[in-house]
Amino acid sequence: MASHRRPKQPSRTRVTVLTATAAAAVALSSQAAQADPHQSKKDVKSEVDKLYGEAEQATEKYNGVKEQQEKLQKEVDDLQDKVARGQGELNQLRKGLGAVASGQYRSGSIDPSVQLFLSGDPDSYLEKAATLDQLSGKQADQLKTIADKQRRLAQERAEAASKIEDLSETRKALGDKKDEIKGKLGKAQELLNKMTAKERAAMQAEEDRANRSNSRVNLGDDVPASQRGAAALSAAQSKIGSPYVWGATGPSSFDCSGLTSWAYQQAGQSLPRTSQAQASAGTQISSQSALKPGDLVLFYSDLHHIGLYAGNGQVLHAPKPGANVRYESINNMPFMYGVRV
């Protein structure tokens, strides 16, 4: 039997998740401008870190908008399918009533009320209640069913049109946020490009040392928050060394909330996509001393960064563009609170 499922509209180009390097790529050359002599390497690093922080703030907003876009797209698809199925059902109902009318016509006794209905709007027709007296009970029920179906279809079409408009606005917001992230990363790369080769090498060496320090981290013997928390932490630990990529949710690269949501998914627990939403995924823990391995840890006043508490004052997280998943001291960032999922 032929399906009434409406073919999906061709999807727009999907938002491609770009690596921080690709998003901000600016070719290095021997002719690159030298840094401002009054701006030290420390100042440049501070400004780059500030831009990376702003890019991460924008990334979490991007993640939220992207999640909203995916939800709206599903709602639109479901509504369009529902309308298509409803139209098919309506066509069958009309066909059945038409068969009744055809039989009456062949016998020379077509009911004027049926004839009127088939040539006009059922809603208007049904308002003339007195006319229903001319119909058999079965015909009246058929007409009412068709009229109700038409009203529902009109409502569903209007709802689908509204959702499509919302989806269009969300896509624009997504594009704007993507441009903002690329702009921040681009500015950071421009600053890095103005440094001397020696300064860039020294900065990269610092980053490499931070990435290698994981093998020397003492996590202590803290008891995990729960069996599920322990499983989530174990999953995240298996991804140490994976690169930070904005908008990424694994399994080979992550942003901060992408890592925590992926880790808990491996433990059988679904988490919201963004750090701000994950902040409400469990019981809030205000004291660092009360944290246990597997707890979520939120940083910064707007909660735009999140990681997993690993024990002994260490947090496991996807830090920033250009860095890998690694342990760091919980005191390296402004701690807000923990969450026990």
XYZ file of C-alpha atoms in Angstrom:
341
model
C 0.000 0.000 0.000
C 1.338 3.382 -0.905
C 2.657 5.390 2.037
C 1.204 8.787 2.853
C 4.461 9.859 4.475
C 5.449 13.139 2.959
C 8.952 13.181 1.476
C 11.288 15.240 3.610
C 12.389 18.563 2.249
C 16.017 18.652 1.169
C 18.016 19.556 4.241
C 20.118 22.650 4.242
C 23.846 22.260 4.451
C 24.556 20.854 7.865
C 26.627 22.919 10.216
C 30.098 21.400 9.999
C 32.015 21.090 13.216
C 35.421 22.599 12.586
C 38.545 22.154 14.592
C 39.920 25.195 16.311
C 42.885 25.081 13.980
C 40.772 24.961 10.837
C 38.334 27.585 12.100
C 41.114 30.022 12.795
C 43.669 28.965 10.236
C 45.950 31.753 9.177
C 49.028 30.675 7.270
C 52.309 31.285 9.020
C 55.038 32.784 6.942
C 58.541 34.036 7.468
C 57.243 37.503 6.643
C 54.702 37.455 9.517
C 54.532 40.742 11.370
C 56.495 40.891 14.588
C 54.688 41.392 17.893
C 54.319 44.811 19.386
C 57.618 45.346 21.229
C 55.634 46.700 24.187
C 53.528 43.531 24.385
C 55.272 40.674 26.160
C 54.733 36.985 25.505
C 52.833 36.851 28.789
C 50.519 39.639 27.635
C 49.902 37.903 24.310
C 49.143 34.608 26.065
C 46.753 36.380 28.415
C 44.917 37.980 25.497
C 44.813 34.689 23.582
C 43.435 32.882 26.639
C 40.816 35.618 27.006
C 39.745 35.142 23.377
C 39.647 31.370 23.835
C 37.443 31.865 26.878
C 35.081 34.091 24.912
C 35.035 31.524 22.105
C 34.079 28.835 24.614
C 31.274 31.023 25.971
C 29.983 31.392 22.419
C 30.430 27.651 21.852
C 28.108 26.751 24.733
C 25.508 29.156 23.337
C 26.028 27.600 19.906
C 25.518 24.143 21.412
C 22.237 25.292 22.962
C 20.968 26.788 19.705
C 22.025 23.701 17.763
C 20.124 21.483 20.189
C 17.081 23.724 19.734
C 17.451 23.526 15.953
C 17.541 19.731 16.012
C 14.443 19.636 18.229
C 12.558 22.040 15.949
C 13.583 20.101 12.846
C 12.155 16.914 14.347
C 8.937 18.694 15.305
C 8.599 20.084 11.769
C 9.242 16.667 10.218
C 6.730 14.999 12.537
C 4.068 17.634 11.825
C 4.570 17.424 8.080
C 4.306 13.640 8.223
C 1.180 13.927 10.358
C -0.385 16.350 7.878
C 0.479 14.052 4.977
C -1.077 11.049 6.725
C -4.126 13.092 7.700
C -4.622 14.249 4.131
C -4.484 10.650 2.968
C -7.103 9.643 5.538
C -9.284 12.594 4.508
C -9.039 11.575 0.867
C -10.202 8.058 1.788
C -13.166 9.427 3.750
C -14.167 11.636 0.836
C -13.787 8.723 -1.527
C -16.142 6.650 0.640
C -18.747 9.385 0.729
C -18.350 9.892 -3.000
C -19.106 6.212 -3.553
C -22.372 6.645 -1.642
C -23.277 9.643 -3.767
C -22.421 7.751 -6.965
C -24.716 4.921 -5.955
C -27.540 7.344 -5.257
C -26.932 9.093 -8.563
C -27.125 5.838 -10.526
C -30.419 5.035 -8.829
C -31.673 8.500 -9.675
C -32.100 9.465 -6.010
C -28.976 11.380 -4.944
C -29.639 13.201 -1.698
C -29.502 17.004 -2.265
C -27.656 17.392 1.042
C -24.906 14.985 -0.030
C -24.642 16.763 -3.353
C -24.344 20.104 -1.557
C -21.632 18.751 0.737
C -19.536 17.276 -2.044
C -19.527 20.576 -3.913
C -18.842 22.868 -0.968
C -17.138 23.387 2.369
C -18.180 20.828 5.031
C -17.707 23.369 7.825
C -20.154 25.813 6.275
C -22.493 22.979 5.435
C -22.516 21.543 8.938
C -23.444 24.921 10.397
C -26.804 24.438 8.718
C -27.944 21.945 11.318
C -31.433 21.712 9.922
C -30.021 20.234 6.724
C -28.647 17.284 8.686
C -32.199 16.082 9.118
C -32.133 15.196 5.427
C -29.241 12.786 5.943
C -29.171 9.265 7.217
C -27.416 8.816 10.553
C -24.486 7.104 8.839
C -24.057 9.895 6.285
C -24.242 12.559 8.989
C -21.498 10.787 10.948
C -19.340 10.582 7.809
C -19.763 14.281 7.100
C -18.930 15.261 10.668
C -15.843 13.041 10.647
C -14.646 14.679 7.429
C -15.287 18.193 8.764
C -13.422 17.435 12.002
C -10.520 15.999 10.023
C -10.360 19.127 7.859
C -10.276 21.375 10.908
C -7.470 19.354 12.492
C -5.483 19.424 9.267
C -5.828 23.202 9.056
C -4.561 23.534 12.641
C -1.644 21.183 12.004
C -0.676 23.034 8.829
C -0.706 26.333 10.723
C 1.403 24.824 13.505
C 3.868 23.400 10.984
C 4.161 26.808 9.272
C 4.902 28.448 12.636
C 7.544 25.830 13.490
C 9.184 26.285 10.079
C 9.440 30.022 10.755
C 10.999 29.324 14.174
C 13.418 26.893 12.528
C 14.477 29.522 10.005
C 15.201 32.029 12.786
C 17.122 29.398 14.747
C 19.272 28.549 11.736
C 20.171 32.214 11.388
C 21.076 32.438 15.092
C 23.207 29.315 14.692
C 25.067 30.852 11.766
C 25.631 34.086 13.692
C 27.030 32.209 16.682
C 29.282 30.135 14.426
C 30.663 33.337 12.877
C 31.288 34.742 16.360
C 33.282 31.662 17.380
C 35.346 31.716 14.201
C 35.984 35.429 14.711
C 37.296 34.932 18.250
C 39.524 32.041 17.201
C 40.735 33.993 14.197
C 41.769 36.950 16.351
C 43.597 34.613 18.722
C 45.482 33.059 15.811
C 46.421 36.496 14.474
C 47.980 37.336 17.832
C 49.879 34.055 17.847
C 51.103 34.667 14.320
C 52.630 37.988 15.385
C 54.853 36.277 17.914
C 58.332 35.172 16.962
C 58.908 31.534 16.107
C 60.824 31.157 19.370
C 57.961 32.603 21.410
C 55.425 30.367 19.700
C 57.608 27.339 20.336
C 57.932 28.254 24.013
C 54.150 28.650 24.354
C 53.545 25.336 22.625
C 56.092 23.677 24.891
C 54.100 24.881 27.921
C 50.949 23.385 26.433
C 52.718 20.121 25.689
C 53.976 19.912 29.278
C 50.428 20.424 30.553
C 49.178 17.648 28.287
C 51.970 15.269 29.383
C 51.454 15.952 33.083
C 48.490 13.534 33.214
C 50.772 10.570 33.862
C 52.042 12.219 37.053
C 48.699 13.291 38.540
C 47.905 11.898 41.988
C 44.143 11.361 42.205
C 44.193 10.065 45.758
C 41.789 7.385 46.951
C 38.498 9.308 47.147
C 35.401 7.121 46.939
C 33.389 7.864 43.745
C 30.072 9.682 43.989
C 28.249 6.624 42.672
C 28.770 3.587 40.476
C 27.450 5.610 37.542
C 29.740 8.534 38.386
C 32.711 6.157 38.523
C 31.745 4.723 35.118
C 31.447 8.211 33.613
C 34.849 9.236 34.967
C 36.395 6.031 33.651
C 34.933 6.720 30.199
C 36.317 10.267 30.225
C 39.738 8.992 31.337
C 39.824 6.780 28.251
C 39.723 9.981 26.167
C 42.700 11.716 27.773
C 44.760 13.215 24.945
C 41.763 13.751 22.629
C 41.703 17.268 21.154
C 39.325 20.049 22.132
C 37.095 20.892 19.153
C 34.268 23.361 19.533
C 30.840 21.821 19.066
C 32.231 18.261 19.270
C 30.628 15.497 21.336
C 33.030 12.632 20.683
C 34.122 10.020 20.326
C 37.418 11.370 18.958
C 37.183 15.060 19.937
C 35.195 17.119 22.438
C 34.305 20.506 23.777
C 33.839 20.802 27.548
C 30.154 19.854 27.795
C 30.567 17.420 24.920
C 33.019 15.423 27.039
C 30.832 15.319 30.149
C 27.665 14.418 28.223
C 29.534 11.703 26.262
C 31.086 10.267 29.443
C 27.754 9.988 31.229
C 26.128 8.552 28.127
C 28.650 5.689 28.296
C 27.520 5.186 31.899
C 23.885 4.934 30.811
C 22.849 8.445 31.841
C 21.620 11.084 29.402
C 22.677 14.687 30.124
C 21.581 17.937 28.454
C 23.946 19.306 25.810
C 25.205 22.551 27.376
C 27.170 23.210 30.553
C 24.448 25.562 31.821
C 21.782 22.895 31.359
C 23.972 20.185 32.896
C 24.279 22.419 35.969
C 20.698 21.387 36.807
C 21.206 17.665 36.174
C 21.491 16.667 39.820
C 22.133 17.744 43.390
C 24.171 20.919 43.759
C 27.351 20.712 45.843
C 28.646 24.077 47.003
C 31.873 22.977 48.715
C 34.935 21.650 46.919
C 35.693 19.451 49.912
C 32.377 17.633 49.431
C 33.099 16.707 45.804
C 33.584 13.070 44.868
C 35.030 11.478 41.690
C 32.449 11.529 38.928
C 30.724 14.730 40.065
C 30.264 17.475 37.480
C 32.199 20.675 38.238
C 31.024 24.087 36.985
C 33.322 27.067 36.467
C 32.900 30.818 35.844
C 29.922 32.931 36.863
C 27.998 32.169 33.671
C 28.785 28.419 34.009
C 30.273 28.260 30.518
C 32.853 25.607 31.449
C 32.364 22.153 32.945
C 34.451 19.102 33.781
C 34.442 15.929 35.875
C 35.900 15.827 39.350
C 38.656 13.200 39.339
C 39.753 13.286 42.991
C 42.445 14.998 45.095
C 41.576 18.478 43.792
C 41.892 17.489 40.129
C 39.315 17.989 37.389
C 39.283 16.091 34.081
C 38.059 18.291 31.236
C 38.403 19.457 27.650
C 40.112 22.788 28.407
C 40.196 25.066 25.349
C 41.091 25.307 21.647
C 44.539 23.884 20.974
C 44.513 21.740 24.138
C 43.757 18.092 24.784
C 41.478 16.385 27.307
C 43.521 16.340 30.505
C 43.632 16.735 34.284
C 44.107 20.156 35.814
C 43.902 21.591 39.301
C 40.370 22.628 40.186
C 41.889 25.913 41.365
C 43.057 26.880 37.866
C 39.573 28.285 37.151
C 36.946 30.077 39.242
C 34.945 27.237 40.833
C 31.185 27.826 41.147
C 29.786 24.520 42.391
C 29.566 20.797 41.718
C 26.639 18.649 40.613
C 26.074 15.048 41.674
C 24.127 13.423 38.828
